[in-house]
mmCIF file of C-alpha atoms in Angstrom:
data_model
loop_
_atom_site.group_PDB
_atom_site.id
_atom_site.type_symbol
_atom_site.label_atom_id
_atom_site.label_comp_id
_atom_site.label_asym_id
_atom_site.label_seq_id
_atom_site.Cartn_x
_atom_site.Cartn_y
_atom_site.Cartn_z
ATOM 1 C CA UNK M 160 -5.268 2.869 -26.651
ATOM 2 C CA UNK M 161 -3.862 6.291 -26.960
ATOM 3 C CA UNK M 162 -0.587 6.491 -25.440
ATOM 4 C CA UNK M 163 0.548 9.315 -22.553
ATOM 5 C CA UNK M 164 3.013 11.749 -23.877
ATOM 6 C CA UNK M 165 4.971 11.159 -20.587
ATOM 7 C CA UNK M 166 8.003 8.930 -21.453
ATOM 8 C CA UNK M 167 6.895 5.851 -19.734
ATOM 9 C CA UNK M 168 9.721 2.914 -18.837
ATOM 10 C CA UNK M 169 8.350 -0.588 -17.506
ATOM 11 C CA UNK M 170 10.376 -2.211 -15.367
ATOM 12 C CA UNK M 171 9.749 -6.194 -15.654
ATOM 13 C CA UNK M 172 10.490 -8.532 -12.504
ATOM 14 C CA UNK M 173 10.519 -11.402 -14.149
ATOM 15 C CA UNK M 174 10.206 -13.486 -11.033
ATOM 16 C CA UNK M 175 6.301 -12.404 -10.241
ATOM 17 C CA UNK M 176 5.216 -15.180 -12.493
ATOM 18 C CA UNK M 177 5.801 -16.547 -15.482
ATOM 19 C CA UNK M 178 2.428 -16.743 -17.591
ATOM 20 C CA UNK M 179 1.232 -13.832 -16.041
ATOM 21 C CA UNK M 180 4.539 -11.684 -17.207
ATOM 22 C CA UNK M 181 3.922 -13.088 -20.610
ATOM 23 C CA UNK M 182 0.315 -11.866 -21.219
ATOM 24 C CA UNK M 183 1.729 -8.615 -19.667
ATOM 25 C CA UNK M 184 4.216 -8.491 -22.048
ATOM 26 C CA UNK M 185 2.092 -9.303 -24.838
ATOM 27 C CA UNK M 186 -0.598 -6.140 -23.969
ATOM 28 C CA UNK M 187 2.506 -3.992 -23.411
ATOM 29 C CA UNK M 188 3.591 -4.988 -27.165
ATOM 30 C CA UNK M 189 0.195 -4.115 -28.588
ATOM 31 C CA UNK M 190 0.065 -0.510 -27.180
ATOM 32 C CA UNK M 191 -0.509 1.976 -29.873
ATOM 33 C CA UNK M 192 2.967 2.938 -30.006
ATOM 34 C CA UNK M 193 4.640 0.418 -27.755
ATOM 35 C CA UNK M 194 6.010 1.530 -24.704
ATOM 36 C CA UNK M 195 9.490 1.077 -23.112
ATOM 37 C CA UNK M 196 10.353 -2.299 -21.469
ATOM 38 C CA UNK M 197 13.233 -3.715 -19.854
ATOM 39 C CA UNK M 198 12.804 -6.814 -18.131
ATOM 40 C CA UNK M 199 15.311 -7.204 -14.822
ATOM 41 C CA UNK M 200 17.911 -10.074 -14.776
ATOM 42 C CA UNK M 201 19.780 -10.473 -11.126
ATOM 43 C CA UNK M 202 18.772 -8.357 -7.911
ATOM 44 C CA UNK M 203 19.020 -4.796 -7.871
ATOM 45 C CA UNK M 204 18.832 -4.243 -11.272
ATOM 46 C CA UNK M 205 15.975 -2.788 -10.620
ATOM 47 C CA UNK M 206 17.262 -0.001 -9.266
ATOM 48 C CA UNK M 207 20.616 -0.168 -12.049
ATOM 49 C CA UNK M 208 18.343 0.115 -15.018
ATOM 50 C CA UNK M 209 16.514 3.188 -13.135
ATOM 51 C CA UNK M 210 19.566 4.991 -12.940
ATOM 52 C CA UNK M 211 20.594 4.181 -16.114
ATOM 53 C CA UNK M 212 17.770 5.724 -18.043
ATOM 54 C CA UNK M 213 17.373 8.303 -15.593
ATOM 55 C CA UNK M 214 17.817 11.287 -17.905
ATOM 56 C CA UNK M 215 15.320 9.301 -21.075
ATOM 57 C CA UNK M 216 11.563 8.895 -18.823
ATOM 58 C CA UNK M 217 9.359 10.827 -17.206
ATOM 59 C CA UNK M 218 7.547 7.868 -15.521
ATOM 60 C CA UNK M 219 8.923 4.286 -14.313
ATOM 61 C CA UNK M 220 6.486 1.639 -13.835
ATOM 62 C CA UNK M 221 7.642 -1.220 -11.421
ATOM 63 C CA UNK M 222 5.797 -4.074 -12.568
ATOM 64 C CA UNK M 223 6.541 -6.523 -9.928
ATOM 65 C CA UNK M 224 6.253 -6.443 -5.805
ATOM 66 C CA UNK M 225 7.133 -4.435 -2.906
ATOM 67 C CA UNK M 226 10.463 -5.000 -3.527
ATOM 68 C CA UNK M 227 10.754 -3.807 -7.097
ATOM 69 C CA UNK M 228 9.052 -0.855 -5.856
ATOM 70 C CA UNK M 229 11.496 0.050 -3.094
ATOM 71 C CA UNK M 230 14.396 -0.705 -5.759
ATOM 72 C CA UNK M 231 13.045 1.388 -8.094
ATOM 73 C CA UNK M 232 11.943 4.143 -5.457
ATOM 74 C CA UNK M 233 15.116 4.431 -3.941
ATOM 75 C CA UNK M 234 16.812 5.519 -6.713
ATOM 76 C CA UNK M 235 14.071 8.307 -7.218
ATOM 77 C CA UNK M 236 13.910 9.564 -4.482
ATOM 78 C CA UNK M 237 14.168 13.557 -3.984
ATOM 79 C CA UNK M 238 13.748 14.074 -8.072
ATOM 80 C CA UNK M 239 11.036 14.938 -9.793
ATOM 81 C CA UNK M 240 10.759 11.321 -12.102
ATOM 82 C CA UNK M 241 7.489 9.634 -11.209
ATOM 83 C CA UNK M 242 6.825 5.880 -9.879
ATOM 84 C CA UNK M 243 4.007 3.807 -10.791
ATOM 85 C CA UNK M 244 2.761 -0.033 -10.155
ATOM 86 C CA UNK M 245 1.288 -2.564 -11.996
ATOM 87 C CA UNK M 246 1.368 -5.028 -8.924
ATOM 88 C CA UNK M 247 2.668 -8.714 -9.657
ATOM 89 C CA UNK M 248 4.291 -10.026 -6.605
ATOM 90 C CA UNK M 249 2.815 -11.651 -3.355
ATOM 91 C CA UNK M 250 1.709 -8.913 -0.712
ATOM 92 C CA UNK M 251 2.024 -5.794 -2.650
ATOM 93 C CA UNK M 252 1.228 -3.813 0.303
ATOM 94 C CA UNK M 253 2.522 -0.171 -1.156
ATOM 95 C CA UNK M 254 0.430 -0.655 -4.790
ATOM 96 C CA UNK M 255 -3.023 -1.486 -2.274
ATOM 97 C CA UNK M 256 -2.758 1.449 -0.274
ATOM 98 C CA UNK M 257 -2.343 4.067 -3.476
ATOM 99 C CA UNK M 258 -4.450 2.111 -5.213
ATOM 100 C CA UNK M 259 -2.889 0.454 -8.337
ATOM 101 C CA UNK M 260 -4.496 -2.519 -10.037
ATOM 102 C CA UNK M 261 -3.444 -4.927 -12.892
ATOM 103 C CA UNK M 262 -5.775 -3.060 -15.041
ATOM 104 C CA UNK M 263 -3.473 -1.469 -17.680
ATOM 105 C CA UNK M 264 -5.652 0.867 -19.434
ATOM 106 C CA UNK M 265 -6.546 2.526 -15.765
ATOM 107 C CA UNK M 266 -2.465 2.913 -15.500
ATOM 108 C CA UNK M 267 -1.941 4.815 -18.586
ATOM 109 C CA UNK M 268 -5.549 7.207 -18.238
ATOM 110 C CA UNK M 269 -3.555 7.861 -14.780
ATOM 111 C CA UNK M 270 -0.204 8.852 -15.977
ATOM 112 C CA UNK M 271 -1.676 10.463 -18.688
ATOM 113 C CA UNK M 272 -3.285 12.731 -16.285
ATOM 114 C CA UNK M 273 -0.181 13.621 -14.886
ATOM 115 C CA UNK M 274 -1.297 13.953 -11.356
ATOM 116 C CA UNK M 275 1.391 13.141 -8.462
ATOM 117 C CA UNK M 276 1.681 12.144 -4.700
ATOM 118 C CA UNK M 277 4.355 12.849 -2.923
ATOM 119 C CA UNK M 278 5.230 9.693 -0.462
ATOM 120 C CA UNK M 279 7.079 10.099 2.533
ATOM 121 C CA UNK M 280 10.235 7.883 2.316
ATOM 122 C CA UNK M 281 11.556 6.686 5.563
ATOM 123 C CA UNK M 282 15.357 5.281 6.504
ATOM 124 C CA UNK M 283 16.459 2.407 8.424
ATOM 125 C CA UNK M 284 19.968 2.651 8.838
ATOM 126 C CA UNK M 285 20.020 4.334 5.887
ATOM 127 C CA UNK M 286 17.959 1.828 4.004
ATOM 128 C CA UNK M 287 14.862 3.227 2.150
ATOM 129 C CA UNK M 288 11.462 2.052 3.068
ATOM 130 C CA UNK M 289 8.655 3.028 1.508
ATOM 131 C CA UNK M 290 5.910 0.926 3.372
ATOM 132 C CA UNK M 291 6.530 -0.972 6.240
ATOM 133 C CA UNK M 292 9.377 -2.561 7.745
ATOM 134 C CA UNK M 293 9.813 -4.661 11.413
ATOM 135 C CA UNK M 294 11.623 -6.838 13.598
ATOM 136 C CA UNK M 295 10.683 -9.691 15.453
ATOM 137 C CA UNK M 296 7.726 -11.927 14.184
ATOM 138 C CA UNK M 297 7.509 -10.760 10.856
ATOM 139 C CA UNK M 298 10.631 -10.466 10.144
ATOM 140 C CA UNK M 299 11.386 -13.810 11.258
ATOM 141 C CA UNK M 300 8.585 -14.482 8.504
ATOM 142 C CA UNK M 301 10.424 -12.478 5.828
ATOM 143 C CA UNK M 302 13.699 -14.801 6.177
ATOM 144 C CA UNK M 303 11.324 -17.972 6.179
ATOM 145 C CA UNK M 304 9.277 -17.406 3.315
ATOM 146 C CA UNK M 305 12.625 -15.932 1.460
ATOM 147 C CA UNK M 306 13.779 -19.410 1.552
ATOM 148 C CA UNK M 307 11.041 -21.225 0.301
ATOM 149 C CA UNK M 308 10.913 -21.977 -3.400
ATOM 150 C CA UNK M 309 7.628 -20.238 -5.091
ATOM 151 C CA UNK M 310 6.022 -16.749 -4.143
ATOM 152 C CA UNK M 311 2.118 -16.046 -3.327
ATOM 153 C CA UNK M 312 -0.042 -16.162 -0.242
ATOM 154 C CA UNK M 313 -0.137 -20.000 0.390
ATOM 155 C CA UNK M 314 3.620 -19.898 0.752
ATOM 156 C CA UNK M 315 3.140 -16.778 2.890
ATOM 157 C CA UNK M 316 0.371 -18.526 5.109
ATOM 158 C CA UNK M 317 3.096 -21.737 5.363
ATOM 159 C CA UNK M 318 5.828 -19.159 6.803
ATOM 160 C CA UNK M 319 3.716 -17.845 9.422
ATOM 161 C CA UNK M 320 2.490 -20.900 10.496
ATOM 162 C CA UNK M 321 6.583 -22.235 10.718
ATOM 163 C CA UNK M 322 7.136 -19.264 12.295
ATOM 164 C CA UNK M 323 4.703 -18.906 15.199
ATOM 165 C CA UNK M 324 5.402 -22.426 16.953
ATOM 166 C CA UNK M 325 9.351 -21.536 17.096
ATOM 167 C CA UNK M 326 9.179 -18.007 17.861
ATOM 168 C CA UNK M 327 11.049 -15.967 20.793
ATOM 169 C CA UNK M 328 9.753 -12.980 21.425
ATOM 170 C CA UNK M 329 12.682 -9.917 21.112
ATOM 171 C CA UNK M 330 13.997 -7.772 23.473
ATOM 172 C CA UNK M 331 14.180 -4.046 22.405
ATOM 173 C CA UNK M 332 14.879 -0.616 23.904
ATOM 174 C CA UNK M 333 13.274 2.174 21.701
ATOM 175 C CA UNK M 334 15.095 5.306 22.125
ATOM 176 C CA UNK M 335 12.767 8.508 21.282
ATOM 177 C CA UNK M 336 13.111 11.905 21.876
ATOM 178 C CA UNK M 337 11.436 13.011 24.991
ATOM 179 C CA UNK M 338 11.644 8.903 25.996
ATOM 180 C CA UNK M 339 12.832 5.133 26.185
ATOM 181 C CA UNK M 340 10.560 2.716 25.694
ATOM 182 C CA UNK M 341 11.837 -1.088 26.750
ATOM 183 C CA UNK M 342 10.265 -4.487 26.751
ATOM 184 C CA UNK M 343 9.512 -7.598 25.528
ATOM 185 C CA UNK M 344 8.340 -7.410 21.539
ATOM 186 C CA UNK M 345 5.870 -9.856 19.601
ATOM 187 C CA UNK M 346 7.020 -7.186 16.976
ATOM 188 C CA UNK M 347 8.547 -3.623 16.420
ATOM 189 C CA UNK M 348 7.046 -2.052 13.169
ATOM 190 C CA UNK M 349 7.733 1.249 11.170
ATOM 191 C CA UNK M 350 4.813 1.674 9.512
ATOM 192 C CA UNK M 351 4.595 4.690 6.108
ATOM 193 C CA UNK M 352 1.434 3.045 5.366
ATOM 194 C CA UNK M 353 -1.232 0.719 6.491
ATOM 195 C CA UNK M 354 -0.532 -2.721 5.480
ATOM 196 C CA UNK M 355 2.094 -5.202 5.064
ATOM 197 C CA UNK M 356 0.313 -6.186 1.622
ATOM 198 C CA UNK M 357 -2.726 -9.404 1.246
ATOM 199 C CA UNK M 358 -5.087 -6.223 3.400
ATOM 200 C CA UNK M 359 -3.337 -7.166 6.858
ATOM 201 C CA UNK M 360 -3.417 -4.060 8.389
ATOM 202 C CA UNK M 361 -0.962 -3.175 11.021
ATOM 203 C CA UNK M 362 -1.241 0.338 11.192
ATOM 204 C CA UNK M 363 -5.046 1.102 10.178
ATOM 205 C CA UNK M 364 -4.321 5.045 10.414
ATOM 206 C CA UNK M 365 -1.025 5.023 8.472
ATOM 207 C CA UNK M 366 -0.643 7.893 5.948
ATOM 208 C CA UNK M 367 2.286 8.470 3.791
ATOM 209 C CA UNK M 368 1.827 12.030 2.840
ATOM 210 C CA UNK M 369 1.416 13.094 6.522
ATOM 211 C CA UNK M 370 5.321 13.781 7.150
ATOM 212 C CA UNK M 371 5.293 11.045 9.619
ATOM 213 C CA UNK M 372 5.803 7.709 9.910
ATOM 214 C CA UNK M 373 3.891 5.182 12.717
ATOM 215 C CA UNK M 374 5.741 3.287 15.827
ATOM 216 C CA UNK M 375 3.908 -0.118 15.723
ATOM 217 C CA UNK M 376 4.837 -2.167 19.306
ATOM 218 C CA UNK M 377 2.866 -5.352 19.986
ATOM 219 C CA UNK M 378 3.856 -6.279 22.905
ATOM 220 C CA UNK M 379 4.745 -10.494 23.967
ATOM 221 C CA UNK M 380 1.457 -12.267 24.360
ATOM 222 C CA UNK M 381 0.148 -15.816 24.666
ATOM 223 C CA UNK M 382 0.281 -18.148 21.524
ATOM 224 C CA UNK M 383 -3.604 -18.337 22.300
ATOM 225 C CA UNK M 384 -4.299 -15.242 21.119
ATOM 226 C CA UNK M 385 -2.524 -15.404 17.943
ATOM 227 C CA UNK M 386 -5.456 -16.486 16.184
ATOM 228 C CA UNK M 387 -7.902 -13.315 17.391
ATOM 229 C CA UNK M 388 -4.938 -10.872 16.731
ATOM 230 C CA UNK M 389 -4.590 -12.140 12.539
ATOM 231 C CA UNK M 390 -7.888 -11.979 12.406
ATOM 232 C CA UNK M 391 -7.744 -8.265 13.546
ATOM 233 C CA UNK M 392 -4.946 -7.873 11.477
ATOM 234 C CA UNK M 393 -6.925 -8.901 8.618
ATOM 235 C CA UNK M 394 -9.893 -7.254 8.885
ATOM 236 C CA UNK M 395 -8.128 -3.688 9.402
ATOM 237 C CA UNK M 396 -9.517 -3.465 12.898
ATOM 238 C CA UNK M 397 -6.309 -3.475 15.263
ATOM 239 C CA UNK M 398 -6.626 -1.026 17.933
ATOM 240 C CA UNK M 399 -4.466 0.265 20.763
ATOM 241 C CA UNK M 400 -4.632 -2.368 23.586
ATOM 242 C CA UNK M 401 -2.003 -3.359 26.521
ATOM 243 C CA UNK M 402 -0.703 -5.534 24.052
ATOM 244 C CA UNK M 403 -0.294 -2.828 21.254
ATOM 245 C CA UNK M 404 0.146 0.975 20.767
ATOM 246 C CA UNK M 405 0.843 2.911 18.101
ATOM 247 C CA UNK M 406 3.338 6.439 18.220
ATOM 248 C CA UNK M 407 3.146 8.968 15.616
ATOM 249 C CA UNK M 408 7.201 9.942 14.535
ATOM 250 C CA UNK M 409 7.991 13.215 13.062
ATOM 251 C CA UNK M 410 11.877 12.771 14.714
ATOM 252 C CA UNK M 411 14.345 10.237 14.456
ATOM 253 C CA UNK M 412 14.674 7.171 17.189
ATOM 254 C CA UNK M 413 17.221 4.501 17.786
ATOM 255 C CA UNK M 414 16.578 1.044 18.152
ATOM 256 C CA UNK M 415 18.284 -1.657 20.184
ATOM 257 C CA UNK M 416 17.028 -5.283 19.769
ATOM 258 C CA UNK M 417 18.141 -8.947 20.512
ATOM 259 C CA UNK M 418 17.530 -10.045 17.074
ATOM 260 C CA UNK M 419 19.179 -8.690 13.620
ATOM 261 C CA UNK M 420 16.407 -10.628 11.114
ATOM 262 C CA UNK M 421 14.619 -7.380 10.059
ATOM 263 C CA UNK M 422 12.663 -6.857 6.657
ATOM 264 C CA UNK M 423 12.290 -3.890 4.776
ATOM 265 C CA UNK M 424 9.081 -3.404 2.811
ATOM 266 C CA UNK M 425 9.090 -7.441 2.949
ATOM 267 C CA UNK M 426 12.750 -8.035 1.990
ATOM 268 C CA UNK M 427 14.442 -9.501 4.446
ATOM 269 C CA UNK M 428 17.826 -8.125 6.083
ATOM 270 C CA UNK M 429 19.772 -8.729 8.661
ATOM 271 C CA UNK M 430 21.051 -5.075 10.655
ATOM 272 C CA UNK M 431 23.143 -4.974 14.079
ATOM 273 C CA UNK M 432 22.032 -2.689 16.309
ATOM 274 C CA UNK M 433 21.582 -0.263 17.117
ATOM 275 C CA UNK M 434 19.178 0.998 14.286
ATOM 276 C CA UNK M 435 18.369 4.570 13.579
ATOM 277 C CA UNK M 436 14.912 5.022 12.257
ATOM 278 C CA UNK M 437 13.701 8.700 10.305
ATOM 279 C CA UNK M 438 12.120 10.487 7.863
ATOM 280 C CA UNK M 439 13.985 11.537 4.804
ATOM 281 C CA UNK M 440 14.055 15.061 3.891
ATOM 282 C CA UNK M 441 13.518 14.056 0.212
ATOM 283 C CA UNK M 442 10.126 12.216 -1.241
ATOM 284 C CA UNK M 443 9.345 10.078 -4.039
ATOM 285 C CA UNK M 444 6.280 11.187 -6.276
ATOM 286 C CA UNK M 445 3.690 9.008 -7.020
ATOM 287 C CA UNK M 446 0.991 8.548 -10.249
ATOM 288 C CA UNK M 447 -1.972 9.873 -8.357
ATOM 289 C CA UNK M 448 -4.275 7.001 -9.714
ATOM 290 C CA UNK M 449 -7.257 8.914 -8.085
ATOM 291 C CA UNK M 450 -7.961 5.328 -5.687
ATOM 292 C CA UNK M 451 -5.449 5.789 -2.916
ATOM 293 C CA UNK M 452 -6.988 4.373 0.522
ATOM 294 C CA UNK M 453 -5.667 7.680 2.554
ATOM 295 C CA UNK M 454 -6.373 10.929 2.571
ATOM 296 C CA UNK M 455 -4.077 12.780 1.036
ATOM 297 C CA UNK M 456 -1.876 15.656 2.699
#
C-alpha cells in the first residue's frame, strides 16, 4: 500500500481490545513504509502525546473510542493538524456520523486525498465536546457502565437496563437568550451530531458543520413508554412530541440541574451547576473520508 505523504501519527488506546489492537498493530507494521505509532498508557495521554508531537504530523489518527477522539481533538482544536478515526471502542458515535470504518486501506486513500471538514467544537463549562453530551438518564448510564469491568454493547445494554428501574427524573432550568425553559427532564442533551454511537439517534437532524449545536429535552414520562422511545431512538426516527423538542443554538445558554452526573461525548463527569453551554470560536478539521452521514456546510 502506498503510503500518504502527510505525516500520519496513530494514536493506540490500548483498552479497545486486546486481539483486535494486535492485528491492528500488526497491519500498521506491514505498511509500505511503516507509519508512526504510539500506543497510550494512563488517561489523557491521549491528548499528552498530541501535544507532544504537535510540531512532527500533519494527521493524528485516534484509534480507539469517543473518548480518544475528544482527547485527541481537544488538543487540536483551532490549528490546522487534522484528526482521523479508525473506530475501536463501544459506541463510537463521532467516527459513524463522518463515516470512518476499520477498513485501513479506505483511511489512508482518505488522508491521502487530503480533503478536510471542519467540525464545530462545542464547550461545557469549558470542556470540549465534539458529539454529544447530557444529563440525566444517560448520564446516569455513563457513570454505570464506567464502573463495570469490560467495554462493548452488552455491557452498555446491562447499564441501561440498571439504570431505568432506579432512575429520578432531573430538575433543570435552561437559561437561553430570548428565554427560560424549566421542568422536569428524562434527559437534557447537547447534541454536535446525531447519535450517541451503536446508531441511537437522538438528534436525527444534527450537523456539525452547521455552526450550531442542537438542545435535546425529553421531557419525564412513564416507564411504559421506555420501550417505544429506544426503539425510536434506534431506528433514527425520534421526532418532536410533548415529550421531546429539539432547539437549534447558535448562542450560549446556562444550565441549572438537580443532578451533577453528566457525560461528555460518553465520558462521564460530574459538573456543579450552573453549566454554560456554547460554541467555540475555533474548529477541529476532519479527514473528509467522502462517507459522512450529513450534509456538509
Amino acid at each position: 500500500m502506498k503510503r500518504t505523504k502527510a505525516k500520519t501519527l496513530f494514536i493506540v488506546n490500548p483498552n479497545a481490545g486486546q486481539q483486535k489492537i494486535q492485528k491492528l498493530l500488526f497491519q500498521l507494521e506491514n505498511l509500505d513504509p511503516p507509519v508512526a505509532v504510539q500506543i497510550t498508557k494512563y488517561p489523557k495521554h491521549a491528548a499528552q502525546i498530541v501535544g507532544e508531537q504537535f510540531d512532527n504530523f500533519d494527521v493524528f489518527v485516534a484509534v480507539g473510542g469517543d473518548g480518544t477522539v475528544n482527547e485527541m481533538a481537544s488538543a487540536l482544536v483551532g490549528s490546522t493538524k487534522k484528526l482521523a478515526v479508525l473506530p475501536f471502542g463501544s459506541g463510537n458515535g463521532f467516527a459513524r456520523e463522518f463515516g470512518f470504518s476499520r477498513n485501513l486501506p479506505h483511511l489512508m486513500t482518505a488522508i491521502e486525498h487530503g480533503k478536510t471538514m471542519s467540525s464545530d467544537v462545542m464547550l461545557v463549562n469549558g470542556y470540549v465536546s465534539m458529539h454529544i453530551s447530557g444529563v440525566g438518564y444517560d448520564g446516569s448510564v455513563a457513570h454505570d457502565f464506567h464502573k463495570l469491568k469490560g467495554r462493548g454493547f452488552r455491557n452498555y445494554l446491562i447499564s441501561t437496563m440498571r439504570v431505568i428501574w432506579r432512575f429520578v427524573p432531573i430538575e433543570a432550568s435552561i437559561e437561553l437568550e430570548n428565554e427560560t425553559i424549566n421542568g422536569r427532564f428524562f434527559m437534557v442533551n447537547l447534541a454536535n451530531t446525531a447519535q450517541f454511537g451503536y446508531g441511537a439517534q437522538i438528534a436525527p437532524q444534527a450537523n456539525p458543520t452547521d455552526g450550531r449545536f442542537d438542545l435535546v429535552m425529553v421531557r419525564a414520562f412513564p416507564i411504559s413508554l421506555f420501550p417505544l422511545f429506544s426503539l425510536k431512538l434506534f431506528l433514527g426516527r425520534l421526532k418532536p412530541s410533548k415529550h421531546v423538542q429539539y432547539l437549534p443554538c447558535k448562542n450560549a445558554l446556562i444550565m441549572r440541574t438537580s443532578s451533577d452526573k453528566f457525560h461528555i461525548d460518553g465520558e462521564p463527569i460530574l459538573i456543579e451547576s450552573p453549566v454554560k453551554i456554547e460554541l467555540s470560536p475555533y474548529k477541529v478539521l476532519v479527514v473528509d473520508t467522502g462517507k459522512a452521514k450529513f450534509m456538509r456546510h
